[in-house]
mmCIF file of C-alpha atoms in Angstrom:
data_model
loop_
_atom_site.group_PDB
_atom_site.id
_atom_site.type_symbol
_atom_site.label_atom_id
_atom_site.label_comp_id
_atom_site.label_asym_id
_atom_site.label_seq_id
_atom_site.Cartn_x
_atom_site.Cartn_y
_atom_site.Cartn_z
ATOM 1 C CA UNK A 180 -1.640 -26.033 31.365
ATOM 2 C CA UNK A 181 -5.060 -25.588 30.197
ATOM 3 C CA UNK A 182 -6.676 -27.887 28.058
ATOM 4 C CA UNK A 183 -6.612 -26.039 25.264
ATOM 5 C CA UNK A 184 -2.988 -25.026 25.313
ATOM 6 C CA UNK A 185 -1.837 -28.014 26.164
ATOM 7 C CA UNK A 186 -3.755 -30.022 22.499
ATOM 8 C CA UNK A 187 -2.197 -26.682 20.485
ATOM 9 C CA UNK A 188 1.030 -27.952 22.381
ATOM 10 C CA UNK A 189 0.597 -31.585 21.101
ATOM 11 C CA UNK A 190 -0.152 -30.515 17.503
ATOM 12 C CA UNK A 191 2.116 -28.191 17.843
ATOM 13 C CA UNK A 192 5.119 -30.652 18.257
ATOM 14 C CA UNK A 193 3.477 -33.357 15.828
ATOM 15 C CA UNK A 194 2.461 -30.755 13.142
ATOM 16 C CA UNK A 195 6.717 -30.135 13.991
ATOM 17 C CA UNK A 196 7.540 -33.841 12.720
ATOM 18 C CA UNK A 197 5.011 -34.708 10.430
ATOM 19 C CA UNK A 198 6.430 -31.183 8.813
ATOM 20 C CA UNK A 199 9.886 -32.236 9.048
ATOM 21 C CA UNK A 200 9.470 -35.878 7.407
ATOM 22 C CA UNK A 201 7.681 -34.650 4.762
ATOM 23 C CA UNK A 202 10.621 -31.978 4.242
ATOM 24 C CA UNK A 203 12.812 -35.025 3.926
ATOM 25 C CA UNK A 204 10.785 -36.547 1.812
ATOM 26 C CA UNK A 205 10.407 -33.160 -0.661
ATOM 27 C CA UNK A 206 13.648 -33.110 -0.564
ATOM 28 C CA UNK A 207 15.314 -35.752 -1.070
ATOM 29 C CA UNK A 208 13.271 -38.170 -2.992
ATOM 30 C CA UNK A 209 13.502 -36.640 -6.068
ATOM 31 C CA UNK A 210 16.572 -36.348 -6.514
ATOM 32 C CA UNK A 211 17.279 -40.669 -5.029
ATOM 33 C CA UNK A 212 14.931 -41.234 -7.575
ATOM 34 C CA UNK A 213 15.761 -39.919 -10.804
ATOM 35 C CA UNK A 214 19.219 -41.967 -11.328
ATOM 36 C CA UNK A 215 16.983 -45.117 -10.620
ATOM 37 C CA UNK A 216 13.927 -44.415 -12.235
ATOM 38 C CA UNK A 217 12.370 -45.781 -15.095
ATOM 39 C CA UNK A 218 11.946 -42.900 -17.097
ATOM 40 C CA UNK A 219 12.934 -39.889 -16.002
ATOM 41 C CA UNK A 220 9.879 -38.216 -16.296
ATOM 42 C CA UNK A 221 8.812 -40.570 -13.359
ATOM 43 C CA UNK A 222 11.313 -39.192 -10.693
ATOM 44 C CA UNK A 223 8.869 -37.228 -9.204
ATOM 45 C CA UNK A 224 5.885 -40.272 -8.744
ATOM 46 C CA UNK A 225 7.396 -40.870 -5.305
ATOM 47 C CA UNK A 226 6.683 -37.605 -4.002
ATOM 48 C CA UNK A 227 3.322 -37.138 -6.145
ATOM 49 C CA UNK A 228 2.558 -40.658 -4.943
ATOM 50 C CA UNK A 229 2.744 -38.526 -0.896
ATOM 51 C CA UNK A 230 -0.394 -36.775 -2.331
ATOM 52 C CA UNK A 231 -2.079 -39.675 -3.576
ATOM 53 C CA UNK A 232 -1.825 -41.717 -0.893
ATOM 54 C CA UNK A 233 -3.782 -38.389 1.223
ATOM 55 C CA UNK A 234 -6.138 -38.808 -1.889
ATOM 56 C CA UNK A 235 -7.020 -42.098 -1.425
ATOM 57 C CA UNK A 236 -7.485 -42.110 2.001
ATOM 58 C CA UNK A 237 -8.608 -39.256 3.863
ATOM 59 C CA UNK A 238 -12.829 -38.911 3.418
ATOM 60 C CA UNK A 239 -11.686 -42.918 5.106
ATOM 61 C CA UNK A 240 -9.127 -41.686 7.724
ATOM 62 C CA UNK A 241 -11.452 -38.760 8.767
ATOM 63 C CA UNK A 242 -14.460 -41.526 9.667
ATOM 64 C CA UNK A 243 -11.741 -43.894 10.782
ATOM 65 C CA UNK A 244 -10.630 -41.375 13.618
ATOM 66 C CA UNK A 245 -14.987 -40.254 14.515
ATOM 67 C CA UNK A 246 -14.597 -44.238 15.379
ATOM 68 C CA UNK A 247 -11.761 -44.156 17.502
ATOM 69 C CA UNK A 248 -11.533 -40.592 18.778
ATOM 70 C CA UNK A 249 -9.044 -37.820 17.526
ATOM 71 C CA UNK A 250 -5.955 -39.263 19.739
ATOM 72 C CA UNK A 251 -6.226 -43.469 18.805
ATOM 73 C CA UNK A 252 -6.511 -42.692 15.693
ATOM 74 C CA UNK A 253 -3.809 -40.281 15.083
ATOM 75 C CA UNK A 254 -1.293 -42.713 17.144
ATOM 76 C CA UNK A 255 -2.186 -45.599 14.418
ATOM 77 C CA UNK A 256 -0.801 -42.580 11.344
ATOM 78 C CA UNK A 257 2.236 -42.571 13.177
ATOM 79 C CA UNK A 258 2.440 -46.288 12.601
ATOM 80 C CA UNK A 259 1.715 -45.655 8.872
ATOM 81 C CA UNK A 260 4.599 -43.030 8.905
ATOM 82 C CA UNK A 261 7.185 -45.966 10.537
ATOM 83 C CA UNK A 262 6.102 -48.337 7.980
ATOM 84 C CA UNK A 263 7.127 -45.724 5.410
ATOM 85 C CA UNK A 264 10.295 -45.102 6.603
ATOM 86 C CA UNK A 265 11.189 -47.973 6.580
ATOM 87 C CA UNK A 266 10.292 -48.857 2.804
ATOM 88 C CA UNK A 267 12.296 -45.688 2.234
ATOM 89 C CA UNK A 268 15.599 -47.209 3.580
ATOM 90 C CA UNK A 269 15.153 -50.127 1.875
ATOM 91 C CA UNK A 270 14.460 -48.577 -1.688
ATOM 92 C CA UNK A 271 18.138 -46.884 -0.359
ATOM 93 C CA UNK A 272 19.016 -50.430 0.163
ATOM 94 C CA UNK A 273 18.549 -51.962 -2.455
ATOM 95 C CA UNK A 274 18.327 -48.883 -5.383
ATOM 96 C CA UNK A 275 14.786 -49.814 -6.085
ATOM 97 C CA UNK A 276 12.591 -47.481 -6.920
ATOM 98 C CA UNK A 277 9.684 -48.823 -6.301
ATOM 99 C CA UNK A 278 9.863 -49.519 -2.635
ATOM 100 C CA UNK A 279 10.834 -45.916 -2.972
ATOM 101 C CA UNK A 280 7.549 -45.130 -4.539
ATOM 102 C CA UNK A 281 5.402 -47.239 -1.782
ATOM 103 C CA UNK A 282 7.701 -45.049 0.605
ATOM 104 C CA UNK A 283 5.896 -42.206 -1.415
ATOM 105 C CA UNK A 284 2.269 -43.929 -0.635
ATOM 106 C CA UNK A 285 2.641 -44.859 3.084
ATOM 107 C CA UNK A 286 3.820 -41.690 4.397
ATOM 108 C CA UNK A 287 0.714 -40.324 2.258
ATOM 109 C CA UNK A 288 -1.707 -42.160 3.823
ATOM 110 C CA UNK A 289 -0.045 -40.982 7.142
ATOM 111 C CA UNK A 290 -0.364 -37.374 6.074
ATOM 112 C CA UNK A 291 -4.297 -37.968 5.963
ATOM 113 C CA UNK A 292 -3.980 -38.350 9.432
ATOM 114 C CA UNK A 293 -1.648 -35.097 10.149
ATOM 115 C CA UNK A 294 -4.538 -33.193 8.020
ATOM 116 C CA UNK A 295 -6.642 -33.662 10.436
ATOM 117 C CA UNK A 296 -4.485 -32.149 13.474
ATOM 118 C CA UNK A 297 -5.873 -28.618 12.401
ATOM 119 C CA UNK A 298 -9.705 -29.686 12.359
ATOM 120 C CA UNK A 299 -8.925 -31.443 15.693
ATOM 121 C CA UNK A 300 -7.472 -28.244 17.988
ATOM 122 C CA UNK A 301 -10.301 -26.480 16.454
ATOM 123 C CA UNK A 302 -13.287 -28.964 17.350
ATOM 124 C CA UNK A 303 -12.076 -29.052 21.565
ATOM 125 C CA UNK A 304 -11.327 -24.673 21.473
ATOM 126 C CA UNK A 305 -13.804 -22.254 21.552
ATOM 127 C CA UNK A 306 -15.530 -19.922 19.186
ATOM 128 C CA UNK A 307 -13.038 -16.695 20.200
ATOM 129 C CA UNK A 308 -10.114 -18.919 19.845
ATOM 130 C CA UNK A 309 -10.191 -21.117 17.065
ATOM 131 C CA UNK A 310 -8.580 -19.131 14.627
ATOM 132 C CA UNK A 311 -5.654 -18.795 16.151
ATOM 133 C CA UNK A 312 -5.680 -22.295 17.203
ATOM 134 C CA UNK A 313 -5.757 -23.180 13.519
ATOM 135 C CA UNK A 314 -2.763 -21.120 13.031
ATOM 136 C CA UNK A 315 -0.246 -22.065 15.574
ATOM 137 C CA UNK A 316 -0.463 -25.578 14.790
ATOM 138 C CA UNK A 317 0.045 -25.092 11.632
ATOM 139 C CA UNK A 318 3.150 -23.283 12.630
ATOM 140 C CA UNK A 319 4.775 -26.660 13.948
ATOM 141 C CA UNK A 320 5.886 -26.646 10.502
ATOM 142 C CA UNK A 321 7.942 -24.060 11.066
ATOM 143 C CA UNK A 322 10.499 -26.361 12.702
ATOM 144 C CA UNK A 323 10.910 -28.083 9.538
ATOM 145 C CA UNK A 324 11.908 -25.488 7.547
ATOM 146 C CA UNK A 325 15.017 -25.145 10.050
ATOM 147 C CA UNK A 326 15.630 -28.701 11.174
ATOM 148 C CA UNK A 327 14.396 -30.779 7.960
ATOM 149 C CA UNK A 328 17.278 -30.002 5.618
ATOM 150 C CA UNK A 329 19.496 -30.193 8.178
ATOM 151 C CA UNK A 330 18.369 -33.811 8.624
ATOM 152 C CA UNK A 331 18.972 -33.718 5.023
ATOM 153 C CA UNK A 332 22.018 -32.603 4.507
ATOM 154 C CA UNK A 333 23.530 -34.790 7.325
ATOM 155 C CA UNK A 334 21.594 -38.056 7.254
ATOM 156 C CA UNK A 335 23.521 -38.166 3.172
ATOM 157 C CA UNK A 336 25.614 -39.832 4.252
ATOM 158 C CA UNK A 337 25.187 -41.032 8.055
ATOM 159 C CA UNK A 338 25.673 -44.397 7.835
ATOM 160 C CA UNK A 339 27.274 -44.577 5.162
ATOM 161 C CA UNK A 340 24.838 -45.375 2.366
ATOM 162 C CA UNK A 341 23.050 -42.271 -0.329
ATOM 163 C CA UNK A 342 20.418 -40.961 1.812
ATOM 164 C CA UNK A 343 19.938 -44.278 4.066
ATOM 165 C CA UNK A 344 19.944 -42.126 7.611
ATOM 166 C CA UNK A 345 17.794 -39.689 6.052
ATOM 167 C CA UNK A 346 15.161 -42.021 6.389
ATOM 168 C CA UNK A 347 16.081 -43.361 9.098
ATOM 169 C CA UNK A 348 14.940 -39.902 10.443
ATOM 170 C CA UNK A 349 11.752 -40.315 9.354
ATOM 171 C CA UNK A 350 11.052 -43.051 11.597
ATOM 172 C CA UNK A 351 12.320 -41.039 14.439
ATOM 173 C CA UNK A 352 10.398 -37.913 13.433
ATOM 174 C CA UNK A 353 7.379 -40.390 14.013
ATOM 175 C CA UNK A 354 8.249 -42.043 17.190
ATOM 176 C CA UNK A 355 8.787 -38.322 18.670
ATOM 177 C CA UNK A 356 4.829 -37.160 17.403
ATOM 178 C CA UNK A 357 3.385 -40.392 19.002
ATOM 179 C CA UNK A 358 4.743 -39.944 22.213
ATOM 180 C CA UNK A 359 3.560 -36.150 22.267
ATOM 181 C CA UNK A 360 0.151 -37.508 21.190
ATOM 182 C CA UNK A 361 -0.589 -39.551 24.865
ATOM 183 C CA UNK A 362 -0.908 -35.882 26.597
ATOM 184 C CA UNK A 363 -3.324 -35.058 23.463
ATOM 185 C CA UNK A 364 -7.095 -34.417 25.045
ATOM 186 C CA UNK A 365 -9.630 -33.908 22.702
ATOM 187 C CA UNK A 366 -13.360 -35.521 23.851
ATOM 188 C CA UNK A 367 -14.966 -37.343 21.582
ATOM 189 C CA UNK A 368 -19.052 -36.036 20.265
ATOM 190 C CA UNK A 369 -21.536 -36.328 22.888
ATOM 191 C CA UNK A 370 -24.040 -38.869 22.433
ATOM 192 C CA UNK A 371 -26.191 -35.517 21.029
ATOM 193 C CA UNK A 372 -23.649 -34.044 18.954
ATOM 194 C CA UNK A 373 -23.061 -37.123 17.320
ATOM 195 C CA UNK A 374 -26.875 -38.232 16.893
ATOM 196 C CA UNK A 375 -28.063 -34.919 15.523
ATOM 197 C CA UNK A 376 -29.680 -34.028 12.381
ATOM 198 C CA UNK A 377 -27.249 -34.360 9.451
ATOM 199 C CA UNK A 378 -27.759 -33.321 6.294
ATOM 200 C CA UNK A 379 -26.787 -35.311 2.565
ATOM 201 C CA UNK A 380 -23.326 -35.010 2.237
ATOM 202 C CA UNK A 381 -24.269 -32.677 -1.706
ATOM 203 C CA UNK A 382 -25.907 -30.436 0.714
ATOM 204 C CA UNK A 383 -23.759 -29.313 2.603
ATOM 205 C CA UNK A 384 -20.964 -29.488 -0.509
ATOM 206 C CA UNK A 385 -23.656 -27.400 -2.716
ATOM 207 C CA UNK A 386 -23.375 -24.390 0.268
ATOM 208 C CA UNK A 387 -21.118 -21.283 -1.364
ATOM 209 C CA UNK A 388 -19.726 -21.134 2.231
ATOM 210 C CA UNK A 389 -18.334 -24.895 1.182
ATOM 211 C CA UNK A 390 -17.326 -23.638 -2.099
ATOM 212 C CA UNK A 391 -15.433 -20.962 -1.444
ATOM 213 C CA UNK A 392 -13.773 -22.364 1.313
ATOM 214 C CA UNK A 393 -12.895 -25.752 0.041
ATOM 215 C CA UNK A 394 -11.833 -24.170 -3.534
ATOM 216 C CA UNK A 395 -9.739 -22.316 -2.043
ATOM 217 C CA UNK A 396 -7.393 -24.261 0.179
ATOM 218 C CA UNK A 397 -7.321 -26.565 -3.048
ATOM 219 C CA UNK A 398 -5.805 -24.519 -5.521
ATOM 220 C CA UNK A 399 -4.229 -23.187 -2.596
ATOM 221 C CA UNK A 400 -2.514 -26.661 -1.780
ATOM 222 C CA UNK A 401 -2.712 -27.902 -5.698
ATOM 223 C CA UNK A 402 -0.122 -24.681 -6.554
ATOM 224 C CA UNK A 403 1.805 -25.041 -3.291
ATOM 225 C CA UNK A 404 2.673 -28.335 -4.240
ATOM 226 C CA UNK A 405 2.785 -28.118 -7.901
ATOM 227 C CA UNK A 406 5.647 -25.878 -7.694
ATOM 228 C CA UNK A 407 7.529 -27.099 -4.731
ATOM 229 C CA UNK A 408 7.726 -30.743 -6.290
ATOM 230 C CA UNK A 409 9.443 -29.278 -9.512
ATOM 231 C CA UNK A 410 12.221 -27.195 -7.726
ATOM 232 C CA UNK A 411 14.296 -29.516 -6.752
ATOM 233 C CA UNK A 412 14.409 -30.982 -10.229
ATOM 234 C CA UNK A 413 14.850 -27.560 -11.662
ATOM 235 C CA UNK A 414 17.214 -25.918 -9.434
ATOM 236 C CA UNK A 415 19.802 -29.487 -9.269
ATOM 237 C CA UNK A 416 19.950 -31.132 -12.678
ATOM 238 C CA UNK A 417 18.095 -28.142 -14.707
ATOM 239 C CA UNK A 418 20.210 -24.927 -13.932
ATOM 240 C CA UNK A 419 23.306 -27.115 -12.286
ATOM 241 C CA UNK A 420 23.002 -25.798 -9.255
ATOM 242 C CA UNK A 421 24.102 -27.741 -5.951
ATOM 243 C CA UNK A 422 21.890 -30.320 -3.982
ATOM 244 C CA UNK A 423 22.249 -27.819 -0.720
ATOM 245 C CA UNK A 424 21.155 -24.922 -2.778
ATOM 246 C CA UNK A 425 17.828 -26.554 -3.516
ATOM 247 C CA UNK A 426 17.693 -28.075 -0.050
ATOM 248 C CA UNK A 427 18.182 -24.427 0.727
ATOM 249 C CA UNK A 428 15.027 -23.191 -0.540
ATOM 250 C CA UNK A 429 13.406 -25.605 0.213
ATOM 251 C CA UNK A 430 14.055 -24.577 3.372
ATOM 252 C CA UNK A 431 12.874 -20.798 3.433
ATOM 253 C CA UNK A 432 9.667 -22.154 1.770
ATOM 254 C CA UNK A 433 8.755 -23.978 4.843
ATOM 255 C CA UNK A 434 9.920 -21.613 7.124
ATOM 256 C CA UNK A 435 7.099 -19.528 4.619
ATOM 257 C CA UNK A 436 4.289 -21.951 5.015
ATOM 258 C CA UNK A 437 4.102 -21.867 8.955
ATOM 259 C CA UNK A 438 6.423 -19.312 10.384
ATOM 260 C CA UNK A 439 3.120 -16.439 9.581
ATOM 261 C CA UNK A 440 1.396 -19.173 11.580
ATOM 262 C CA UNK A 441 2.187 -17.546 14.678
ATOM 263 C CA UNK A 442 0.159 -14.187 13.508
ATOM 264 C CA UNK A 443 -1.816 -15.826 11.115
ATOM 265 C CA UNK A 444 -4.766 -16.062 13.470
ATOM 266 C CA UNK A 445 -4.609 -12.776 14.916
ATOM 267 C CA UNK A 446 -4.654 -11.221 11.006
ATOM 268 C CA UNK A 447 -7.969 -12.943 9.866
ATOM 269 C CA UNK A 448 -9.878 -11.990 13.352
ATOM 270 C CA UNK A 449 -9.045 -8.192 12.157
ATOM 271 C CA UNK A 450 -9.361 -8.716 8.747
ATOM 272 C CA UNK A 451 -11.799 -11.553 8.021
ATOM 273 C CA UNK A 452 -11.382 -14.711 5.821
ATOM 274 C CA UNK A 453 -11.943 -13.563 2.511
ATOM 275 C CA UNK A 454 -9.772 -10.348 3.066
ATOM 276 C CA UNK A 455 -6.835 -13.420 4.205
ATOM 277 C CA UNK A 456 -7.871 -16.054 1.374
ATOM 278 C CA UNK A 457 -6.968 -12.950 -2.209
ATOM 279 C CA UNK A 458 -4.400 -11.968 0.171
ATOM 280 C CA UNK A 459 -2.082 -15.601 0.336
ATOM 281 C CA UNK A 460 -3.355 -16.129 -3.577
ATOM 282 C CA UNK A 461 -1.864 -12.401 -4.550
ATOM 283 C CA UNK A 462 1.360 -14.095 -2.914
ATOM 284 C CA UNK A 463 1.356 -17.538 -4.577
ATOM 285 C CA UNK A 464 0.685 -15.041 -7.910
ATOM 286 C CA UNK A 465 3.423 -12.494 -7.270
ATOM 287 C CA UNK A 466 5.930 -15.911 -6.647
ATOM 288 C CA UNK A 467 4.783 -16.714 -10.033
ATOM 289 C CA UNK A 468 6.169 -13.520 -11.469
ATOM 290 C CA UNK A 469 9.235 -13.836 -9.748
ATOM 291 C CA UNK A 470 9.884 -16.978 -11.070
ATOM 292 C CA UNK A 471 8.911 -16.813 -14.280
ATOM 293 C CA UNK A 472 11.915 -13.143 -14.472
ATOM 294 C CA UNK A 473 14.854 -15.190 -13.724
ATOM 295 C CA UNK A 474 17.258 -18.386 -12.493
ATOM 296 C CA UNK A 475 19.331 -17.293 -10.338
ATOM 297 C CA UNK A 476 18.886 -19.147 -6.525
ATOM 298 C CA UNK A 477 17.801 -15.878 -5.568
ATOM 299 C CA UNK A 478 14.879 -15.993 -8.265
ATOM 300 C CA UNK A 479 14.154 -19.723 -6.863
ATOM 301 C CA UNK A 480 14.274 -19.354 -2.700
ATOM 302 C CA UNK A 481 12.042 -15.843 -2.966
ATOM 303 C CA UNK A 482 9.070 -16.849 -5.334
ATOM 304 C CA UNK A 483 9.023 -20.194 -2.988
ATOM 305 C CA UNK A 484 8.674 -18.182 0.088
ATOM 306 C CA UNK A 485 6.021 -16.219 -1.092
ATOM 307 C CA UNK A 486 4.609 -19.556 -2.496
ATOM 308 C CA UNK A 487 4.660 -20.759 1.130
ATOM 309 C CA UNK A 488 3.014 -17.377 2.768
ATOM 310 C CA UNK A 489 1.044 -17.095 0.249
ATOM 311 C CA UNK A 490 0.004 -20.819 0.289
ATOM 312 C CA UNK A 491 -0.281 -19.997 4.594
ATOM 313 C CA UNK A 492 -2.633 -17.208 4.836
ATOM 314 C CA UNK A 493 -4.666 -18.854 1.848
ATOM 315 C CA UNK A 494 -4.967 -22.387 3.823
ATOM 316 C CA UNK A 495 -5.039 -20.853 7.177
ATOM 317 C CA UNK A 496 -8.377 -19.025 6.091
ATOM 318 C CA UNK A 497 -10.122 -21.558 4.025
ATOM 319 C CA UNK A 498 -9.700 -23.780 6.924
ATOM 320 C CA UNK A 499 -11.297 -21.851 9.523
ATOM 321 C CA UNK A 500 -14.051 -20.744 6.702
ATOM 322 C CA UNK A 501 -15.308 -24.572 6.622
ATOM 323 C CA UNK A 502 -15.929 -24.949 9.582
ATOM 324 C CA UNK A 503 -18.508 -22.590 9.813
ATOM 325 C CA UNK A 504 -20.180 -24.924 7.176
ATOM 326 C CA UNK A 505 -21.242 -27.825 9.381
ATOM 327 C CA UNK A 506 -22.879 -28.883 11.872
ATOM 328 C CA UNK A 507 -20.756 -30.911 14.513
ATOM 329 C CA UNK A 508 -22.882 -33.543 14.075
ATOM 330 C CA UNK A 509 -21.718 -33.197 10.238
ATOM 331 C CA UNK A 510 -17.985 -32.766 10.491
ATOM 332 C CA UNK A 511 -15.993 -36.222 10.087
ATOM 333 C CA UNK A 512 -17.470 -36.183 6.998
ATOM 334 C CA UNK A 513 -17.494 -32.696 5.794
ATOM 335 C CA UNK A 514 -13.711 -31.981 6.483
ATOM 336 C CA UNK A 515 -13.077 -35.792 5.107
ATOM 337 C CA UNK A 516 -14.672 -34.656 2.021
ATOM 338 C CA UNK A 517 -12.531 -31.385 1.891
ATOM 339 C CA UNK A 518 -9.221 -32.854 2.228
ATOM 340 C CA UNK A 519 -10.698 -35.351 -0.041
ATOM 341 C CA UNK A 520 -11.113 -32.741 -2.659
ATOM 342 C CA UNK A 521 -7.808 -31.150 -2.106
ATOM 343 C CA UNK A 522 -5.575 -34.147 -2.088
ATOM 344 C CA UNK A 523 -7.184 -35.364 -5.300
ATOM 345 C CA UNK A 524 -6.712 -32.491 -6.995
ATOM 346 C CA UNK A 525 -2.935 -31.500 -5.680
ATOM 347 C CA UNK A 526 -1.847 -35.488 -6.768
ATOM 348 C CA UNK A 527 -3.102 -34.749 -10.210
ATOM 349 C CA UNK A 528 -0.497 -31.491 -9.878
ATOM 350 C CA UNK A 529 2.087 -33.735 -8.304
ATOM 351 C CA UNK A 530 1.747 -36.392 -11.426
ATOM 352 C CA UNK A 531 1.902 -34.162 -14.006
ATOM 353 C CA UNK A 532 4.843 -31.557 -12.734
ATOM 354 C CA UNK A 533 7.153 -34.307 -13.106
ATOM 355 C CA UNK A 534 6.621 -34.481 -16.831
ATOM 356 C CA UNK A 535 5.588 -30.963 -17.027
ATOM 357 C CA UNK A 536 9.361 -30.090 -15.656
ATOM 358 C CA UNK A 537 11.206 -32.952 -18.207
ATOM 359 C CA UNK A 538 9.065 -31.687 -21.192
ATOM 360 C CA UNK A 539 8.851 -28.031 -20.804
ATOM 361 C CA UNK A 540 10.551 -26.435 -18.595
ATOM 362 C CA UNK A 541 10.293 -24.240 -15.130
ATOM 363 C CA UNK A 542 8.768 -21.544 -16.963
ATOM 364 C CA UNK A 543 6.008 -23.104 -18.404
ATOM 365 C CA UNK A 544 5.122 -25.384 -14.698
ATOM 366 C CA UNK A 545 4.621 -21.883 -13.232
ATOM 367 C CA UNK A 546 2.589 -20.560 -16.187
ATOM 368 C CA UNK A 547 0.578 -23.396 -16.181
ATOM 369 C CA UNK A 548 -0.018 -22.940 -12.452
ATOM 370 C CA UNK A 549 -1.565 -18.989 -13.179
ATOM 371 C CA UNK A 550 -5.329 -19.182 -13.940
ATOM 372 C CA UNK A 551 -6.420 -21.240 -11.049
ATOM 373 C CA UNK A 552 -4.892 -18.732 -8.462
ATOM 374 C CA UNK A 553 -7.379 -16.804 -10.699
ATOM 375 C CA UNK A 554 -10.283 -19.273 -10.692
ATOM 376 C CA UNK A 555 -9.719 -19.532 -6.185
ATOM 377 C CA UNK A 556 -9.554 -15.336 -6.578
ATOM 378 C CA UNK A 557 -13.183 -15.333 -8.956
ATOM 379 C CA UNK A 558 -14.572 -17.950 -6.904
ATOM 380 C CA UNK A 559 -13.832 -16.280 -3.511
ATOM 381 C CA UNK A 560 -15.065 -13.203 -4.608
ATOM 382 C CA UNK A 561 -18.599 -14.376 -5.727
ATOM 383 C CA UNK A 562 -18.933 -16.166 -2.152
ATOM 384 C CA UNK A 563 -17.961 -12.327 -0.421
ATOM 385 C CA UNK A 564 -20.780 -10.567 -2.729
ATOM 386 C CA UNK A 565 -23.595 -13.110 -1.947
ATOM 387 C CA UNK A 566 -23.095 -12.968 1.389
ATOM 388 C CA UNK A 567 -23.219 -9.479 1.272
ATOM 389 C CA UNK A 568 -26.274 -10.051 -0.976
ATOM 390 C CA UNK A 569 -27.694 -12.043 1.809
ATOM 391 C CA UNK A 570 -27.129 -10.057 4.553
ATOM 392 C CA UNK A 571 -28.786 -6.853 3.201
ATOM 393 C CA UNK A 572 -31.688 -8.525 2.099
ATOM 394 C CA UNK A 573 -32.113 -10.505 5.493
ATOM 395 C CA UNK A 574 -31.451 -6.664 7.178
#
């Protein structure tokens, strides 16, 4: 098999495993936490700590993979994911909220490795294949949409302890990812590229292309995570729907996040990064409008589905755009800083979502998210206009 396609397949499997483990945590951790949390407003803390763990480790992990190589670095990540599953198993056995929180934090550190899958496949791919490679790897997450909630249902009572089986499955996904990584072939940077000229990180970050791509990816991810984290609590504890309804909504949300990946790369090549970023932001805005229009299961389902598709378009296009902001020698520090910015902001949103859904309710969670989308769209348009002016001046 061609190396580029083999790398796509390996990292597609890894993305599927990461997404499945993440889906299991997102769908169940708030429900496990709510009855045992010291305060109900802390019910989303374990899922928030997934993002906080990523925020705390993103830059360090990116630089670590520069030293270890992508494959060895990713294998370290699957070890951390295994420890996360063990901590969550202990949490449900001993009904310990803080063990569950520790499991969330560890999974967040693993997520720092997983967030580099999309960059790793782009590193080895030729220019004409980068957009497709990125979107195909992200498409691995569609498996999580179908398998994750089903495993959550099966794992609820698999070993006679509520939710224990769910976190055993988290350990299993880490094992499958580790096996697949044995076939990854992403060559390290050559000595020439590694020792090439590097601009200060601040100089890289001040480029309009970096500002636009990083902000768009950050807000798309933050709004998606903010609303997704609050959804199970809104549905089960505030609207009185069954846990199975919440699992189903999260399942279709995850399908929306990753299924478009089979065509998103083609759309980016056809339409360009900026139009795809704006289209994704518009779909996330439509999600908010639908969420505010009603609280039937269908309203949650459609809103979360659109939220997922919007995230996919914006996040994939922003990832492709940021690869134009750095030289090979600047690769890891630029990618690490992008992930650092994204997950620091997302962590703040995740921490606040539990308190907001508890004190203000579902409608205000959506209203508060809306201005961020307007900001991202404005900065993206500013970047497009500045690029057009620069091209005109050059001509």
